[in-house]
Coordinates of C-alpha atoms and ligand atoms in Angstrom, one line a residue:
M1 CA 5.0 -14.3 23.5
P2 CA 6.8 -17.7 22.9
K3 CA 8.7 -17.9 19.7
S4 CA 6.2 -20.2 18.1
T5 CA 3.4 -17.7 17.9
G6 CA 2.4 -14.7 15.8
I7 CA 4.1 -13.7 12.6
I8 CA 7.4 -15.3 13.8
S9 CA 5.7 -18.7 13.3
K10 CA 4.8 -17.8 9.8
L11 CA 8.2 -16.5 8.6
D12 CA 9.1 -19.7 6.9
Y13 CA 6.0 -19.4 4.7
I14 CA 6.6 -15.8 3.9
A15 CA 10.3 -16.5 3.1
S16 CA 9.1 -19.4 0.8
L17 CA 7.2 -16.8 -1.3
G18 CA 10.6 -15.3 -2.2
V19 CA 9.7 -11.8 -1.1
A20 CA 12.4 -9.4 0.3
A21 CA 10.5 -7.7 3.1
I22 CA 7.3 -7.6 5.1
W23 CA 5.5 -4.3 5.7
L24 CA 3.5 -4.4 8.9
S25 CA 0.6 -2.1 9.3
P26 CA 1.0 -0.3 12.7
I27 CA 1.7 -2.5 15.7
Y28 CA 2.6 0.3 18.1
K29 CA 0.7 0.9 21.3
S30 CA -2.8 2.1 20.4
P31 CA -6.4 2.3 21.6
M32 CA -7.3 0.9 18.2
A33 CA -9.9 3.5 17.2
D34 CA -8.4 3.2 13.7
F35 CA -6.8 -0.2 14.2
G36 CA -3.3 1.0 15.0
Y37 CA -3.3 4.2 12.9
D38 CA -4.0 6.0 16.2
I39 CA -0.7 5.6 18.0
S40 CA -0.4 6.3 21.7
D41 CA 3.3 5.4 22.0
F42 CA 5.5 5.5 19.0
R43 CA 8.2 3.6 20.9
D44 CA 6.3 0.5 22.1
I45 CA 4.4 -2.4 20.7
D46 CA 0.7 -2.9 21.5
P47 CA 0.2 -5.9 23.9
L48 CA -2.3 -7.2 21.3
F49 CA 0.7 -8.1 19.2
G50 CA 3.4 -8.8 21.8
T51 CA 6.3 -6.9 23.4
L52 CA 9.3 -5.0 22.3
D53 CA 11.4 -8.1 23.0
D54 CA 9.1 -10.1 20.7
F55 CA 9.6 -7.5 18.1
K56 CA 13.4 -7.8 18.4
L57 CA 13.1 -11.5 18.0
L58 CA 10.9 -11.0 14.9
V59 CA 13.5 -8.7 13.4
A60 CA 16.3 -11.2 14.1
E61 CA 14.3 -14.2 12.9
A62 CA 13.3 -12.4 9.7
K63 CA 16.8 -11.3 9.1
S64 CA 18.1 -14.9 9.4
R65 CA 15.7 -15.7 6.5
N66 CA 16.8 -12.6 4.4
L67 CA 13.6 -10.8 5.1
G68 CA 13.4 -7.2 6.2
I69 CA 10.8 -5.7 8.5
I70 CA 9.2 -2.5 7.3
M71 CA 7.1 -0.6 9.8
D72 CA 4.2 1.8 9.2
M73 CA 5.0 5.4 10.1
V74 CA 2.1 7.6 10.8
P75 CA 3.4 11.2 10.7
N76 CA 0.2 13.1 10.4
H77 CA -1.4 12.3 13.8
S78 CA -1.2 10.4 17.0
S79 CA -3.9 9.0 19.3
D80 CA -5.7 11.5 21.6
E81 CA -4.4 9.2 24.3
H82 CA -0.8 9.9 23.5
E83 CA 1.0 11.6 26.4
W84 CA 1.8 14.5 24.1
F85 CA -1.8 15.2 23.4
V86 CA -2.9 14.7 27.0
K87 CA -0.3 17.3 28.0
S88 CA -1.0 19.6 25.0
E89 CA -4.6 19.7 26.0
Q90 CA -3.5 21.0 29.4
K91 CA -1.0 23.4 27.8
I92 CA 1.9 21.7 29.5
E93 CA 5.2 22.8 27.8
P94 CA 6.8 21.8 25.5
Y95 CA 3.6 20.1 24.2
T96 CA 1.3 23.1 24.0
D97 CA 1.8 23.6 20.2
Y98 CA 2.4 19.9 19.2
Y99 CA -1.0 19.8 17.7
F100 CA -3.1 22.0 15.4
W101 CA -5.2 24.0 18.0
Q102 CA -7.5 26.9 17.0
P103 CA -9.9 29.0 18.9
A104 CA -13.7 28.8 18.1
K105 CA -14.9 31.1 15.4
G106 CA -17.6 32.2 17.7
F107 CA -20.5 30.6 19.7
D108 CA -24.0 29.9 18.4
P109 CA -27.1 31.1 20.3
N110 CA -27.0 28.0 22.4
G111 CA -23.5 28.7 23.4
A112 CA -22.0 25.9 21.3
P113 CA -18.6 26.7 19.8
I114 CA -18.4 27.2 16.0
P115 CA -15.5 25.4 14.2
P116 CA -12.9 27.7 12.6
N117 CA -13.9 26.7 9.1
N118 CA -15.6 24.1 6.8
W119 CA -12.8 21.5 6.7
L120 CA -13.9 17.9 6.6
S121 CA -12.5 14.7 8.0
V122 CA -11.7 11.8 5.6
F123 CA -14.0 9.7 7.7
G124 CA -16.8 12.2 7.3
G125 CA -18.1 15.3 9.2
S126 CA -16.2 18.3 10.5
A127 CA -12.4 17.9 10.9
W128 CA -12.6 19.9 14.1
A129 CA -13.3 18.6 17.6
W130 CA -13.8 20.8 20.6
S131 CA -11.7 20.3 23.8
E132 CA -13.7 21.3 26.8
L133 CA -10.5 21.3 28.8
R134 CA -8.5 23.7 26.6
Q135 CA -11.6 25.5 25.2
E136 CA -10.2 25.3 21.7
F137 CA -10.7 23.1 18.6
Y138 CA -8.2 20.6 17.4
L139 CA -7.9 19.4 13.9
H140 CA -8.4 15.8 13.0
Q141 CA -8.3 14.9 9.3
F142 CA -9.2 11.4 10.2
H143 CA -11.0 10.1 13.4
A144 CA -11.6 12.5 16.3
K145 CA -9.3 10.2 18.3
Q146 CA -6.5 11.0 15.7
P147 CA -5.5 14.7 16.4
D148 CA -3.3 16.2 13.7
F149 CA 0.3 17.2 14.5
N150 CA 1.4 20.8 14.0
Y151 CA 4.3 20.5 11.6
R152 CA 5.1 24.1 11.8
N153 CA 6.5 23.4 15.2
P154 CA 10.1 22.3 14.7
A155 CA 9.9 20.2 17.8
I156 CA 7.5 17.8 16.1
V157 CA 9.8 17.5 13.1
Q158 CA 12.6 16.5 15.5
E159 CA 10.4 14.1 17.5
L160 CA 9.7 12.1 14.4
K161 CA 13.4 12.0 13.5
D162 CA 14.2 10.6 16.9
I163 CA 11.5 7.9 16.5
L164 CA 12.9 6.9 13.1
T165 CA 16.3 6.5 14.8
F166 CA 14.8 4.4 17.6
W167 CA 13.4 1.9 15.1
Y168 CA 16.4 1.9 12.8
D169 CA 18.5 1.1 15.9
L170 CA 16.2 -2.0 16.4
G171 CA 17.0 -3.1 12.9
V172 CA 13.9 -2.1 10.8
Y173 CA 14.5 -1.9 7.0
G174 CA 12.4 1.2 6.5
F175 CA 8.9 2.6 6.7
R176 CA 5.7 2.9 4.7
W177 CA 4.6 6.5 5.4
D178 CA 0.9 6.9 6.1
A179 CA -1.3 9.7 4.8
V180 CA 1.6 12.0 4.2
T181 CA -0.3 14.5 2.0
H182 CA -2.2 15.6 5.1
M183 CA 0.9 16.8 7.1
F184 CA 0.5 20.5 6.4
E185 CA -2.5 22.8 6.3
D186 CA -2.9 26.5 5.3
P187 CA -2.4 28.5 8.5
A188 CA -4.8 31.2 7.3
L189 CA -7.5 28.5 7.6
P190 CA -9.5 29.5 4.4
D191 CA -12.7 27.5 3.8
E192 CA -12.2 24.9 1.1
P193 CA -14.3 25.2 -2.1
V194 CA -17.1 22.8 -2.9
S195 CA -16.0 20.1 -5.4
G196 CA -19.3 19.7 -7.2
N197 CA -19.2 16.0 -6.5
P198 CA -22.8 14.8 -5.9
V199 CA -22.3 13.6 -2.4
D200 CA -23.5 14.4 1.1
P201 CA -22.1 17.7 2.5
N202 CA -20.5 15.7 5.3
D203 CA -18.7 13.4 2.9
Y204 CA -15.0 14.2 2.5
N205 CA -15.4 14.4 -1.3
Y206 CA -17.8 17.3 -1.0
L207 CA -14.9 19.7 -0.8
K208 CA -11.8 20.3 -2.9
H209 CA -8.9 19.9 -0.5
I210 CA -6.6 22.6 -1.7
Y211 CA -5.8 24.0 1.7
T212 CA -5.3 20.7 3.7
Q213 CA -3.6 18.4 1.2
N214 CA -0.3 18.3 -0.7
L215 CA 1.0 21.7 0.4
P216 CA 4.6 22.4 -0.8
E217 CA 5.8 22.2 2.8
T218 CA 5.0 18.5 2.8
P219 CA 7.5 17.1 0.3
Y220 CA 10.1 19.4 1.7
T221 CA 9.6 18.1 5.3
L222 CA 9.6 14.5 4.0
S223 CA 12.9 15.2 2.3
L224 CA 14.4 16.0 5.8
Y225 CA 13.4 12.5 6.9
K226 CA 14.8 11.0 3.7
A227 CA 18.1 12.8 4.4
H228 CA 18.0 11.6 8.0
T229 CA 17.4 8.0 6.9
D230 CA 20.1 8.1 4.3
E231 CA 22.5 9.6 6.8
Y232 CA 21.7 6.8 9.2
S233 CA 22.4 4.2 6.6
L234 CA 25.7 5.9 5.7
N235 CA 26.8 6.0 9.3
A236 CA 25.6 2.4 9.9
G237 CA 27.9 1.4 7.1
D238 CA 26.0 -1.9 6.7
G239 CA 25.2 -1.4 3.0
L240 CA 21.5 -1.5 3.8
H241 CA 19.3 0.9 2.0
R242 CA 16.5 1.8 4.4
V243 CA 13.4 2.3 2.4
M244 CA 10.9 5.1 2.5
M245 CA 7.7 4.5 0.6
L246 CA 4.8 6.9 0.7
E247 CA 1.1 6.7 0.6
V248 CA 0.0 9.3 -1.9
W249 CA -3.4 9.0 -3.6
N250 CA -3.3 12.3 -5.5
P251 CA -3.4 12.9 -9.3
I252 CA -0.3 11.7 -11.1
E253 CA 1.4 15.1 -11.4
E254 CA 1.2 15.6 -7.7
V255 CA 2.3 12.1 -6.9
M256 CA 5.4 12.5 -8.9
Q257 CA 6.5 15.4 -6.7
Y258 CA 7.2 12.8 -4.0
Y259 CA 10.0 11.2 -6.0
R260 CA 13.6 12.5 -6.2
N261 CA 15.0 13.4 -2.8
V262 CA 11.6 13.1 -1.0
S263 CA 11.3 9.3 -0.8
D264 CA 12.3 6.1 -2.6
F265 CA 8.9 6.1 -4.1
P266 CA 5.3 7.2 -3.6
F267 CA 3.0 4.2 -4.0
N268 CA 1.7 3.6 -7.5
F269 CA -2.0 3.1 -7.1
R270 CA -2.8 3.2 -10.9
F271 CA -4.1 -0.4 -10.8
L272 CA -6.3 0.5 -7.8
T273 CA -7.7 3.9 -9.0
T274 CA -7.9 3.5 -12.8
M275 CA -9.1 0.0 -13.2
G276 CA -12.2 -2.1 -12.5
A277 CA -13.8 -5.4 -13.2
Y278 CA -14.5 -4.5 -16.9
S279 CA -11.2 -2.9 -17.7
N280 CA -9.6 -4.1 -20.9
G281 CA -6.0 -4.6 -22.1
R282 CA -5.8 -1.0 -23.1
D283 CA -6.7 0.2 -19.6
A284 CA -4.0 -2.1 -18.2
E285 CA -1.5 -0.7 -20.6
N286 CA -2.5 2.8 -19.6
A287 CA -2.1 1.9 -15.9
I288 CA 1.5 0.8 -16.7
R289 CA 2.4 3.6 -19.1
G290 CA 0.8 6.2 -16.9
W291 CA 3.4 5.5 -14.3
V292 CA 6.6 4.7 -16.4
D293 CA 6.0 7.6 -18.8
N294 CA 5.5 10.1 -16.0
I295 CA 8.2 9.0 -13.6
P296 CA 11.2 11.4 -13.2
D297 CA 14.6 10.3 -14.5
N298 CA 16.1 7.6 -12.3
G299 CA 12.9 7.3 -10.4
W300 CA 12.3 3.7 -9.1
P301 CA 8.9 2.3 -10.3
N302 CA 6.6 0.3 -8.1
W303 CA 3.3 -1.6 -8.5
V304 CA 0.6 -1.9 -5.8
L305 CA -2.2 -4.4 -6.4
G306 CA -4.1 -4.0 -3.1
N307 CA -3.9 -2.8 0.5
H308 CA -6.0 -2.7 3.6
D309 CA -8.0 0.4 2.5
I310 CA -9.5 -1.0 -0.7
S311 CA -11.5 -3.9 -2.1
R312 CA -9.2 -6.9 -2.8
V313 CA -7.9 -7.3 -6.3
G314 CA -9.8 -10.6 -6.7
S315 CA -13.0 -8.7 -6.1
R316 CA -12.2 -5.3 -7.6
L317 CA -10.9 -6.7 -10.9
Q318 CA -12.5 -10.1 -10.6
L319 CA -9.1 -11.5 -11.3
T320 CA -6.2 -12.5 -9.2
D321 CA -3.8 -14.8 -11.1
G322 CA -4.1 -12.6 -14.2
A323 CA -3.5 -9.4 -12.1
I324 CA -0.4 -10.7 -10.4
L325 CA 0.9 -12.0 -13.7
T326 CA 0.4 -8.5 -15.1
T327 CA 2.2 -6.6 -12.4
L328 CA 4.9 -8.9 -10.9
L329 CA 7.2 -8.8 -13.9
L330 CA 7.2 -5.1 -14.5
P331 CA 10.3 -3.1 -13.6
G332 CA 10.7 -2.0 -10.0
T333 CA 9.2 -3.0 -6.6
S334 CA 6.0 -5.1 -6.4
I335 CA 3.9 -4.6 -3.2
N336 CA 1.4 -7.3 -2.5
Y337 CA -1.3 -7.4 0.2
Y338 CA -1.5 -10.6 2.3
G339 CA -3.8 -13.2 0.8
E340 CA -3.4 -11.9 -2.7
E341 CA -1.0 -14.7 -3.3
L342 CA -3.9 -17.1 -2.6
G343 CA -6.6 -15.3 -4.5
M344 CA -8.5 -14.2 -1.3
V345 CA -11.5 -12.0 -2.1
D346 CA -13.5 -9.5 -0.1
T347 CA -15.7 -10.9 2.7
Y348 CA -19.2 -9.5 3.2
I349 CA -19.5 -8.1 6.7
P350 CA -23.0 -7.7 8.0
P351 CA -23.7 -4.1 9.3
E352 CA -23.8 -5.2 12.9
E353 CA -20.2 -6.7 12.6
V354 CA -18.6 -3.6 11.0
V355 CA -15.6 -2.4 13.0
D356 CA -13.9 0.1 10.6
P357 CA -14.4 3.8 11.6
A358 CA -14.6 4.6 7.9
G359 CA -17.2 1.9 7.5
Y360 CA -16.2 0.2 4.3
R361 CA -12.7 -1.3 4.8
D362 CA -13.5 -4.5 6.7
P363 CA -14.1 -6.7 3.6
P364 CA -10.4 -6.8 2.6
R365 CA -9.2 -7.1 6.2
T366 CA -10.5 -10.5 7.2
P367 CA -8.2 -13.2 8.6
M368 CA -5.5 -14.8 6.5
Q369 CA -6.6 -18.2 5.3
W370 CA -4.0 -20.7 6.4
D371 CA -5.9 -24.0 6.2
D372 CA -9.4 -25.6 6.4
S373 CA -9.5 -25.8 10.3
Q374 CA -11.7 -23.5 12.4
F375 CA -11.2 -19.8 11.6
A376 CA -9.0 -20.9 8.7
G377 CA -6.2 -21.5 11.2
F378 CA -5.9 -17.8 11.9
T379 CA -6.6 -18.0 15.7
T380 CA -7.2 -20.5 18.4
G381 CA -9.1 -17.9 20.4
P382 CA -12.9 -17.9 20.7
K383 CA -13.4 -15.8 17.5
P384 CA -11.3 -13.7 15.2
W385 CA -11.6 -9.9 15.0
L386 CA -13.5 -10.2 11.7
R387 CA -15.3 -13.2 10.3
V388 CA -13.5 -15.5 8.0
N389 CA -14.4 -15.7 4.3
D390 CA -16.7 -18.7 3.6
N391 CA -14.3 -19.8 0.8
Y392 CA -11.6 -20.7 3.3
L393 CA -12.1 -24.4 2.8
T394 CA -10.6 -24.2 -0.6
V395 CA -8.8 -20.9 -0.7
N396 CA -6.1 -21.4 1.8
V397 CA -2.3 -22.0 2.0
A398 CA -2.5 -25.7 2.8
A399 CA -4.9 -26.5 -0.1
E400 CA -3.0 -24.4 -2.6
E401 CA 0.3 -26.0 -1.6
A402 CA -1.3 -29.4 -2.3
A403 CA -3.0 -28.4 -5.6
D404 CA -1.4 -28.9 -9.0
E405 CA -2.4 -25.4 -10.1
S406 CA -3.0 -22.6 -7.7
V407 CA -2.6 -18.8 -7.3
L408 CA 0.0 -19.5 -4.7
K409 CA 2.1 -21.6 -7.1
I410 CA 1.8 -19.0 -9.8
F411 CA 2.8 -16.2 -7.3
R412 CA 5.9 -18.2 -6.2
K413 CA 7.0 -18.8 -9.8
L414 CA 6.5 -15.1 -10.7
V415 CA 8.6 -14.0 -7.7
A416 CA 11.3 -16.5 -8.7
L417 CA 11.4 -15.1 -12.3
R418 CA 12.1 -11.6 -10.8
K419 CA 15.7 -12.7 -10.3
E420 CA 16.2 -13.2 -14.1
P421 CA 18.4 -10.5 -15.7
A422 CA 15.6 -9.5 -18.1
I423 CA 13.2 -8.9 -15.3
Q424 CA 15.8 -7.0 -13.3
F425 CA 17.2 -4.8 -16.1
G426 CA 15.4 -5.5 -19.3
T427 CA 13.7 -2.9 -21.4
L428 CA 9.9 -2.7 -21.1
H429 CA 7.8 -2.8 -24.2
T430 CA 4.0 -2.8 -24.1
T431 CA 1.3 -3.4 -26.8
V432 CA -2.4 -4.1 -27.0
V433 CA -3.9 -6.5 -29.6
S434 CA -7.2 -8.1 -30.4
Y435 CA -9.6 -5.2 -30.2
E436 CA -7.9 -3.6 -27.1
L437 CA -8.6 -6.8 -25.2
V438 CA -5.2 -8.5 -25.0
L439 CA -2.3 -6.8 -23.2
A440 CA 1.1 -8.0 -24.0
Y441 CA 4.3 -6.6 -22.6
A442 CA 7.9 -7.7 -22.9
R443 CA 11.0 -7.4 -20.8
E444 CA 13.7 -7.6 -23.5
A445 CA 17.0 -8.8 -22.1
V446 CA 19.9 -6.3 -22.3
N447 CA 22.2 -9.1 -23.2
A448 CA 20.9 -11.0 -26.3
T449 CA 22.0 -14.3 -24.9
D450 CA 19.7 -14.0 -21.9
R451 CA 16.1 -15.1 -22.1
S452 CA 13.6 -12.3 -22.6
Y453 CA 10.1 -12.5 -21.2
M454 CA 6.6 -11.7 -22.4
V455 CA 3.3 -11.5 -20.4
V456 CA 0.1 -11.9 -22.4
L457 CA -3.3 -11.6 -20.9
N458 CA -6.8 -11.7 -22.4
W459 CA -8.9 -9.2 -20.4
S460 CA -12.1 -10.1 -22.1
H461 CA -14.8 -11.8 -19.9
D462 CA -16.3 -13.8 -22.7
Q463 CA -14.2 -13.9 -25.9
T464 CA -11.4 -16.2 -26.7
H465 CA -8.6 -14.6 -28.7
V466 CA -6.0 -16.3 -30.9
V467 CA -2.7 -14.4 -30.7
N468 CA 0.2 -14.8 -33.1
L469 CA 3.6 -14.8 -31.4
S470 CA 5.6 -16.1 -34.3
P471 CA 8.6 -14.2 -35.5
G472 CA 7.7 -10.9 -37.1
A473 CA 4.1 -11.0 -36.0
F474 CA 4.1 -8.7 -33.0
G475 CA 4.5 -5.5 -35.0
A476 CA 4.7 -3.3 -32.0
F477 CA 7.8 -4.9 -30.6
P478 CA 11.2 -4.1 -32.1
F479 CA 12.4 -7.7 -32.1
E480 CA 11.3 -11.1 -33.2
I481 CA 10.2 -13.7 -30.7
T482 CA 12.2 -16.9 -31.3
N483 CA 12.3 -20.1 -29.4
P484 CA 9.3 -19.4 -27.1
T485 CA 8.5 -21.5 -24.0
V486 CA 5.5 -21.1 -21.8
E487 CA 6.8 -20.6 -18.2
I488 CA 3.6 -19.8 -16.3
R489 CA -0.1 -19.9 -17.2
T490 CA -3.2 -18.8 -15.4
I491 CA -5.4 -21.3 -13.8
G492 CA -7.7 -23.2 -16.1
S493 CA -6.2 -21.5 -19.2
D494 CA -5.2 -24.9 -20.8
I495 CA -2.3 -23.2 -22.5
P496 CA 0.0 -26.0 -23.4
Y497 CA 3.5 -25.8 -21.9
D498 CA 5.0 -27.9 -24.6
N499 CA 4.5 -28.1 -28.3
F500 CA 2.4 -25.0 -28.6
D501 CA 2.0 -23.2 -31.9
P502 CA 3.4 -19.7 -31.5
S503 CA 1.5 -18.4 -34.5
A504 CA -1.9 -19.4 -33.1
F505 CA -1.8 -19.0 -29.4
T506 CA -5.3 -19.5 -27.9
L507 CA -6.2 -17.4 -24.9
K508 CA -9.5 -18.1 -23.2
P509 CA -11.4 -15.3 -21.5
R510 CA -9.4 -13.9 -18.6
A511 CA -6.5 -16.3 -19.4
G512 CA -2.9 -15.4 -19.8
C513 CA 0.7 -16.6 -19.5
V514 CA 4.3 -15.8 -19.3
V515 CA 6.5 -16.8 -22.2
S516 CA 10.3 -16.8 -22.3
F517 CA 12.0 -16.4 -25.6
N518 CA 15.1 -15.1 -27.4
A519 CA 14.7 -11.7 -28.7
V520 CA 16.2 -11.1 -32.1
R521 CA 16.4 -7.5 -33.1
K522 CA 14.8 -6.8 -36.5
Ligands
GLC1 C1 -4.1 5.8 5.8 C2 -4.2 4.3 6.2 C3 -5.5 4.1 6.7 C4 -5.7 5.0 7.9 C5 -5.5 6.5 7.6 C6 -5.3 7.3 8.9 O1 -4.9 6.1 4.7 O2 -3.8 3.5 5.1 O3 -5.8 2.8 7.0 O4 -7.1 4.9 8.3 O5 -4.3 6.6 6.9 O6 -4.1 7.0 9.5

């Protein structure tokens, strides 16, 4: 692939956002049954995206712009076309026990094999698939083309360590770890109990996954990879902290088990799982406090607004600029899905165009909207893999660069503010005013001479609220707000940058802003 194509050609744009690293969803060799989450070679790049040499160039070009490349690690399964599985199916050593094989529980009157138990796949239906060749079932907690590894086999644990080393040697800054809670299952294979959820018996949510998810062996095994990673960094002596961030959707107490020596952080999905289009300021505060108040000592917070598995924030919360305003100045790492910085929304995909094996994840995965040319400038090929959103004529990078006010410009300003001492180290205070509708949070500078920051957002869809920011007014904050200046405002909010009256600050529905000020302790 020539240097001018692919992500390499977009690095200047990504660097211009001010972000530190790019997480790529899987680009390894794959038959693409689950768009790369079915890996057939963990040490090569799929031709769809380029070659290993292109990848090396990408790492180098990114590095020269101070950007790190973070890969997706899929520890739970491989593709059924992976050489290990092909050999495992034939019982060729040492691969015989690389996967989770089980004999049939019996055979029905027609001679069809009966699965070992009632376990279900996340994508629906039995989690067991029969191999004619091996005359056994294999477990697949996702697609049948994604057989689960057998983590009780130390050889698998070691294989993955070697794969990590392979990519660290190529210069990757770390990994986003996919579906980690599925790594271990109860070897006694008990049936899982019914959850009581009113769903089809083939639906994953029909059962309570107490024997297939979040077993104690999982965080332990991940801690081995964390140790391996930290040891690599120590030996490399390059001062680089190689990051390990984990996909864990479980209840908060379970999620927190993945901190400490297990990873740098499990993803914080509070804004994805606890909020919707009609959430108010109190819900937003709960999403924030639910994480910071539960995190273990010295745990590093993080905030996820969207990803490739869930409706885009602009559709889910019907708000993009207000949402990024709410999360980008919180303590810790901010993880943003491509196009969120433009306000891209979900795209309706007609049934005949659905490509996702789970069926519902295409709408947030449509092409990045670069400009108003054909296919939004995403491809010069005959057609993109998913249709482009109709709004691409106005919601695109080029248009938003040119506009006076745009989500892109707000995003850049917010990222730039993240370098401020108060955003890096300041104390977080949160409060909710105006009938639970307005969330305000502050990052109080440690050093009183540094500027402090406050984010205020009116979550109401239809009510304007007048907020009083004058000294002494914000009862919940232990300081007075002096010398305030509006730094950033949401689109169409009409909040004056200059000469505004801090005691009567008018916030239209869904409008908000970032205010800098000097905090004076009461
Ligand atoms: C994770 C990924 C998802 C994928 C699944 C199976 O949930 O985010 O996209 O389908 O794991 O690997």
